[in-house]
Amino acid sequence: DDLLFDCEIADCALLPRTFWISCDSKPRCALEEVAKQIFHHHVPDINHYTYDPTQSGAEWWVQIRPSPPAGRYSMLAHNDNDDGKDMSKRGICFHWDKDEDLRLLTDGQLYVHPHVSTVTYLTDIGSPTMVVENAVVDISTGKLREEPKGNLSLKKSSFLSWPRRNKHLSFDGRFLHAAPSDLMEEGVFERQTTATVV
């Protein structure tokens, strides 16, 4: 399968963490073709939506768990200082999609989110995606929220999306989300490992 092969290549630790395809560029691989189709699915008609095609497109990346031997998280596992946990085997921790470079340049004071965040599942096996309607920026003021660290309010709405081959999930790009491995059913990680090796 071309998509799964492209995923293994894109997950290599020697390549950038993320990739960009502008909406008017020619795709370089099957994954970029999918990213471009997803962009046009969510922004179908330039006559209806106002945007600059030369500045608009999709940032994309892959997450493979367990990470293949040359994969980003297998190669980083040797340098992992997170209480001895192996990055190549655990799920994806809670995070907000954002422009990481801008956040770092502003000492964490500027969070620029995509309009839409998406997850596209290429297999039936893996952790579910959990989305929590919790934005890091107060939508009414545009300023960073002043919440105590580690205090994720349980009053927020949330939902889970379980992996299914070719399933596509989209949600507000400002929302907190993760794919926690502890939500996987018993034995799924082992089946996932077997499926990856075969």
mmCIF file of C-alpha atoms in Angstrom:
data_model
loop_
_atom_site.group_PDB
_atom_site.id
_atom_site.type_symbol
_atom_site.label_atom_id
_atom_site.label_comp_id
_atom_site.label_asym_id
_atom_site.label_seq_id
_atom_site.Cartn_x
_atom_site.Cartn_y
_atom_site.Cartn_z
ATOM 1 C CA ASP A 1 0.000 0.000 0.000
ATOM 2 C CA ASP A 2 1.544 3.303 -1.157
ATOM 3 C CA LEU A 3 0.208 5.286 1.805
ATOM 4 C CA LEU A 4 1.673 2.954 4.432
ATOM 5 C CA PHE A 5 5.005 2.878 2.582
ATOM 6 C CA ASP A 6 5.044 6.705 2.458
ATOM 7 C CA CYS A 7 4.261 6.773 6.200
ATOM 8 C CA GLU A 8 7.339 4.710 7.008
ATOM 9 C CA ILE A 9 9.512 7.023 4.909
ATOM 10 C CA ALA A 10 7.979 10.228 6.349
ATOM 11 C CA ASP A 11 8.411 8.902 9.910
ATOM 12 C CA CYS A 12 12.206 8.648 9.487
ATOM 13 C CA ALA A 13 14.040 10.634 12.161
ATOM 14 C CA LEU A 14 16.357 12.074 9.500
ATOM 15 C CA LEU A 15 13.483 13.958 7.821
ATOM 16 C CA PRO A 16 11.595 17.029 9.114
ATOM 17 C CA ARG A 17 8.927 16.445 11.787
ATOM 18 C CA THR A 18 6.230 17.976 9.611
ATOM 19 C CA PHE A 19 5.662 18.653 5.925
ATOM 20 C CA TRP A 20 3.724 21.328 4.024
ATOM 21 C CA ILE A 21 1.814 21.196 0.751
ATOM 22 C CA SER A 22 0.253 24.374 -0.578
ATOM 23 C CA CYS A 23 -3.175 23.957 -2.093
ATOM 24 C CA ASP A 24 -1.882 24.799 -5.589
ATOM 25 C CA SER A 25 1.237 22.556 -5.488
ATOM 26 C CA LYS A 26 1.718 19.222 -7.219
ATOM 27 C CA PRO A 27 1.900 16.375 -4.637
ATOM 28 C CA ARG A 28 5.293 14.633 -4.332
ATOM 29 C CA CYS A 29 3.912 11.397 -2.852
ATOM 30 C CA ALA A 30 0.674 9.576 -2.024
ATOM 31 C CA LEU A 31 0.503 11.197 1.447
ATOM 32 C CA GLU A 32 0.688 14.678 -0.050
ATOM 33 C CA GLU A 33 -2.087 13.757 -2.477
ATOM 34 C CA VAL A 34 -4.252 12.750 0.495
ATOM 35 C CA ALA A 35 -3.334 15.940 2.424
ATOM 36 C CA LYS A 36 -4.298 18.048 -0.581
ATOM 37 C CA GLN A 37 -7.599 16.164 -1.000
ATOM 38 C CA ILE A 38 -8.359 16.710 2.700
ATOM 39 C CA PHE A 39 -7.633 20.445 2.335
ATOM 40 C CA HIS A 40 -10.026 20.697 -0.625
ATOM 41 C CA HIS A 41 -12.627 18.635 1.244
ATOM 42 C CA HIS A 42 -12.670 21.217 4.041
ATOM 43 C CA VAL A 43 -12.188 24.232 1.739
ATOM 44 C CA PRO A 44 -14.009 23.066 -1.396
ATOM 45 C CA ASP A 45 -14.574 26.213 -3.445
ATOM 46 C CA ILE A 46 -12.292 29.248 -3.716
ATOM 47 C CA ASN A 47 -15.293 31.273 -4.968
ATOM 48 C CA HIS A 48 -17.138 30.564 -1.701
ATOM 49 C CA TYR A 49 -14.184 30.930 0.713
ATOM 50 C CA THR A 50 -11.692 33.779 0.641
ATOM 51 C CA TYR A 51 -8.101 32.636 0.918
ATOM 52 C CA ASP A 52 -4.795 33.092 -0.856
ATOM 53 C CA PRO A 53 -3.961 29.785 -2.631
ATOM 54 C CA THR A 54 -0.243 30.625 -2.597
ATOM 55 C CA GLN A 55 -0.311 30.926 1.220
ATOM 56 C CA SER A 56 -2.876 28.210 2.016
ATOM 57 C CA GLY A 57 -2.499 24.483 2.277
ATOM 58 C CA ALA A 58 -2.001 21.616 4.688
ATOM 59 C CA GLU A 59 0.698 20.793 7.188
ATOM 60 C CA TRP A 60 0.924 17.039 7.559
ATOM 61 C CA TRP A 61 2.886 14.437 9.467
ATOM 62 C CA VAL A 62 2.612 10.819 10.464
ATOM 63 C CA GLN A 63 2.613 9.003 13.779
ATOM 64 C CA ILE A 64 3.478 5.298 13.729
ATOM 65 C CA ARG A 65 3.157 3.279 16.929
ATOM 66 C CA PRO A 66 5.068 1.174 17.571
ATOM 67 C CA SER A 67 7.692 3.138 15.717
ATOM 68 C CA PRO A 68 9.646 1.172 13.071
ATOM 69 C CA PRO A 69 13.394 0.661 13.774
ATOM 70 C CA ALA A 70 14.403 3.712 11.669
ATOM 71 C CA GLY A 71 11.347 5.674 12.812
ATOM 72 C CA ARG A 72 11.501 8.995 14.585
ATOM 73 C CA TYR A 73 10.424 7.676 17.988
ATOM 74 C CA SER A 74 12.571 4.526 17.920
ATOM 75 C CA MET A 75 15.651 6.631 17.208
ATOM 76 C CA LEU A 76 14.696 9.141 19.922
ATOM 77 C CA ALA A 77 13.876 6.402 22.464
ATOM 78 C CA HIS A 78 17.548 6.141 23.412
ATOM 79 C CA ASN A 79 17.552 9.841 24.375
ATOM 80 C CA ASP A 80 14.166 9.770 26.118
ATOM 81 C CA ASN A 81 14.328 11.252 29.612
ATOM 82 C CA ASP A 82 10.615 10.867 30.396
ATOM 83 C CA ASP A 83 10.798 8.536 33.408
ATOM 84 C CA GLY A 84 12.237 5.729 31.285
ATOM 85 C CA LYS A 85 9.132 5.424 29.099
ATOM 86 C CA ASP A 86 9.835 4.336 25.539
ATOM 87 C CA MET A 87 8.574 6.985 23.089
ATOM 88 C CA SER A 88 8.398 4.360 20.337
ATOM 89 C CA LYS A 89 5.685 2.411 22.167
ATOM 90 C CA ARG A 90 3.428 4.853 23.979
ATOM 91 C CA GLY A 91 0.567 6.851 22.537
ATOM 92 C CA ILE A 92 0.431 10.496 21.601
ATOM 93 C CA CYS A 93 0.201 12.804 24.632
ATOM 94 C CA PHE A 94 -2.274 15.682 24.983
ATOM 95 C CA HIS A 95 -1.352 18.677 22.864
ATOM 96 C CA TRP A 96 -2.695 21.608 20.859
ATOM 97 C CA ASP A 97 -1.899 21.828 17.155
ATOM 98 C CA LYS A 98 -0.024 25.086 16.658
ATOM 99 C CA ASP A 99 2.811 26.765 14.828
ATOM 100 C CA GLU A 100 5.652 25.486 17.030
ATOM 101 C CA ASP A 101 8.228 27.910 15.623
ATOM 102 C CA LEU A 102 6.111 30.981 16.460
ATOM 103 C CA ARG A 103 5.376 29.634 19.935
ATOM 104 C CA LEU A 104 9.092 29.168 20.618
ATOM 105 C CA LEU A 105 10.028 32.578 19.174
ATOM 106 C CA THR A 106 7.541 34.275 21.542
ATOM 107 C CA ASP A 107 8.512 32.314 24.678
ATOM 108 C CA GLY A 108 5.209 30.441 24.607
ATOM 109 C CA GLN A 109 3.059 33.585 24.416
ATOM 110 C CA LEU A 110 1.698 33.126 20.888
ATOM 111 C CA TYR A 111 -0.348 30.133 19.812
ATOM 112 C CA VAL A 112 -1.441 30.143 16.172
ATOM 113 C CA HIS A 113 -3.726 27.187 15.518
ATOM 114 C CA PRO A 114 -4.973 25.704 12.262
ATOM 115 C CA HIS A 115 -8.604 26.430 11.420
ATOM 116 C CA VAL A 116 -9.269 22.689 11.283
ATOM 117 C CA SER A 117 -7.329 19.785 12.770
ATOM 118 C CA THR A 118 -7.755 16.361 11.229
ATOM 119 C CA VAL A 119 -6.820 12.748 11.851
ATOM 120 C CA THR A 120 -6.999 10.171 9.085
ATOM 121 C CA TYR A 121 -6.666 6.533 10.112
ATOM 122 C CA LEU A 122 -4.868 4.193 7.715
ATOM 123 C CA THR A 123 -5.476 1.036 9.789
ATOM 124 C CA ASP A 124 -8.060 -0.350 12.222
ATOM 125 C CA ILE A 125 -5.518 -0.824 15.008
ATOM 126 C CA GLY A 126 -4.314 1.746 17.532
ATOM 127 C CA SER A 127 -5.245 4.147 20.268
ATOM 128 C CA PRO A 128 -8.413 6.194 19.945
ATOM 129 C CA THR A 129 -8.122 9.927 19.430
ATOM 130 C CA MET A 130 -9.544 11.902 22.347
ATOM 131 C CA VAL A 131 -10.599 15.508 21.696
ATOM 132 C CA VAL A 132 -11.383 17.902 24.554
ATOM 133 C CA GLU A 133 -13.070 21.219 23.846
ATOM 134 C CA ASN A 134 -10.392 23.067 25.776
ATOM 135 C CA ALA A 135 -8.579 25.872 23.985
ATOM 136 C CA VAL A 136 -5.256 27.234 25.257
ATOM 137 C CA VAL A 137 -6.314 30.718 24.165
ATOM 138 C CA ASP A 138 -9.489 32.326 25.493
ATOM 139 C CA ILE A 139 -11.577 32.708 22.356
ATOM 140 C CA SER A 140 -13.300 35.891 23.609
ATOM 141 C CA THR A 141 -10.096 37.782 24.560
ATOM 142 C CA GLY A 142 -7.418 36.149 22.399
ATOM 143 C CA LYS A 143 -5.150 35.854 25.459
ATOM 144 C CA LEU A 144 -3.608 32.772 27.046
ATOM 145 C CA ARG A 145 -5.861 31.159 29.638
ATOM 146 C CA GLU A 146 -4.826 31.431 33.265
ATOM 147 C CA GLU A 147 -5.560 27.894 34.462
ATOM 148 C CA PRO A 148 -3.559 26.090 37.133
ATOM 149 C CA LYS A 149 -1.029 23.687 35.621
ATOM 150 C CA GLY A 150 -2.258 20.121 35.349
ATOM 151 C CA ASN A 151 -5.872 21.162 35.966
ATOM 152 C CA LEU A 152 -7.857 20.059 32.930
ATOM 153 C CA SER A 153 -11.451 20.896 33.695
ATOM 154 C CA LEU A 154 -13.712 17.860 33.446
ATOM 155 C CA LYS A 155 -16.644 20.170 32.678
ATOM 156 C CA LYS A 156 -15.421 20.473 29.082
ATOM 157 C CA SER A 157 -17.090 18.421 26.366
ATOM 158 C CA SER A 158 -14.973 15.656 24.910
ATOM 159 C CA PHE A 159 -15.243 12.700 22.555
ATOM 160 C CA LEU A 160 -13.312 9.623 21.439
ATOM 161 C CA SER A 161 -12.743 8.470 17.874
ATOM 162 C CA TRP A 162 -11.696 4.835 17.429
ATOM 163 C CA PRO A 163 -9.414 3.898 14.527
ATOM 164 C CA ARG A 164 -11.050 2.479 11.398
ATOM 165 C CA ARG A 165 -9.247 2.180 8.071
ATOM 166 C CA ASN A 166 -9.875 5.300 5.929
ATOM 167 C CA LYS A 167 -11.840 7.047 8.691
ATOM 168 C CA HIS A 168 -11.391 10.824 8.700
ATOM 169 C CA LEU A 169 -11.888 12.941 11.817
ATOM 170 C CA SER A 170 -11.964 16.741 11.856
ATOM 171 C CA PHE A 171 -12.386 19.181 14.744
ATOM 172 C CA ASP A 172 -11.708 22.783 15.756
ATOM 173 C CA GLY A 173 -7.947 23.332 15.447
ATOM 174 C CA ARG A 174 -7.829 25.052 18.858
ATOM 175 C CA PHE A 175 -8.923 21.963 20.820
ATOM 176 C CA LEU A 176 -6.727 19.804 23.031
ATOM 177 C CA HIS A 177 -6.320 16.223 21.802
ATOM 178 C CA ALA A 178 -4.320 13.008 22.226
ATOM 179 C CA ALA A 179 -4.176 9.326 21.342
ATOM 180 C CA PRO A 180 -3.465 7.849 24.800
ATOM 181 C CA SER A 181 -2.212 4.258 24.645
ATOM 182 C CA ASP A 182 -3.806 3.439 28.001
ATOM 183 C CA LEU A 183 -7.212 3.688 26.259
ATOM 184 C CA MET A 184 -6.317 0.813 23.919
ATOM 185 C CA GLU A 185 -8.162 -2.410 24.540
ATOM 186 C CA GLU A 186 -6.227 -5.321 26.057
ATOM 187 C CA GLY A 187 -3.939 -6.985 23.504
ATOM 188 C CA VAL A 188 -4.303 -4.289 20.821
ATOM 189 C CA PHE A 189 -0.709 -3.103 21.156
ATOM 190 C CA GLU A 190 0.548 -6.654 20.585
ATOM 191 C CA ARG A 191 -1.722 -7.028 17.499
ATOM 192 C CA GLN A 192 -0.480 -3.663 16.265
ATOM 193 C CA THR A 193 3.120 -4.803 16.657
ATOM 194 C CA THR A 194 2.424 -8.005 14.744
ATOM 195 C CA ALA A 195 0.618 -6.114 11.978
ATOM 196 C CA THR A 196 3.529 -3.677 11.649
ATOM 197 C CA VAL A 197 6.171 -6.384 11.417
ATOM 198 C CA VAL A 198 4.331 -8.519 8.843
#
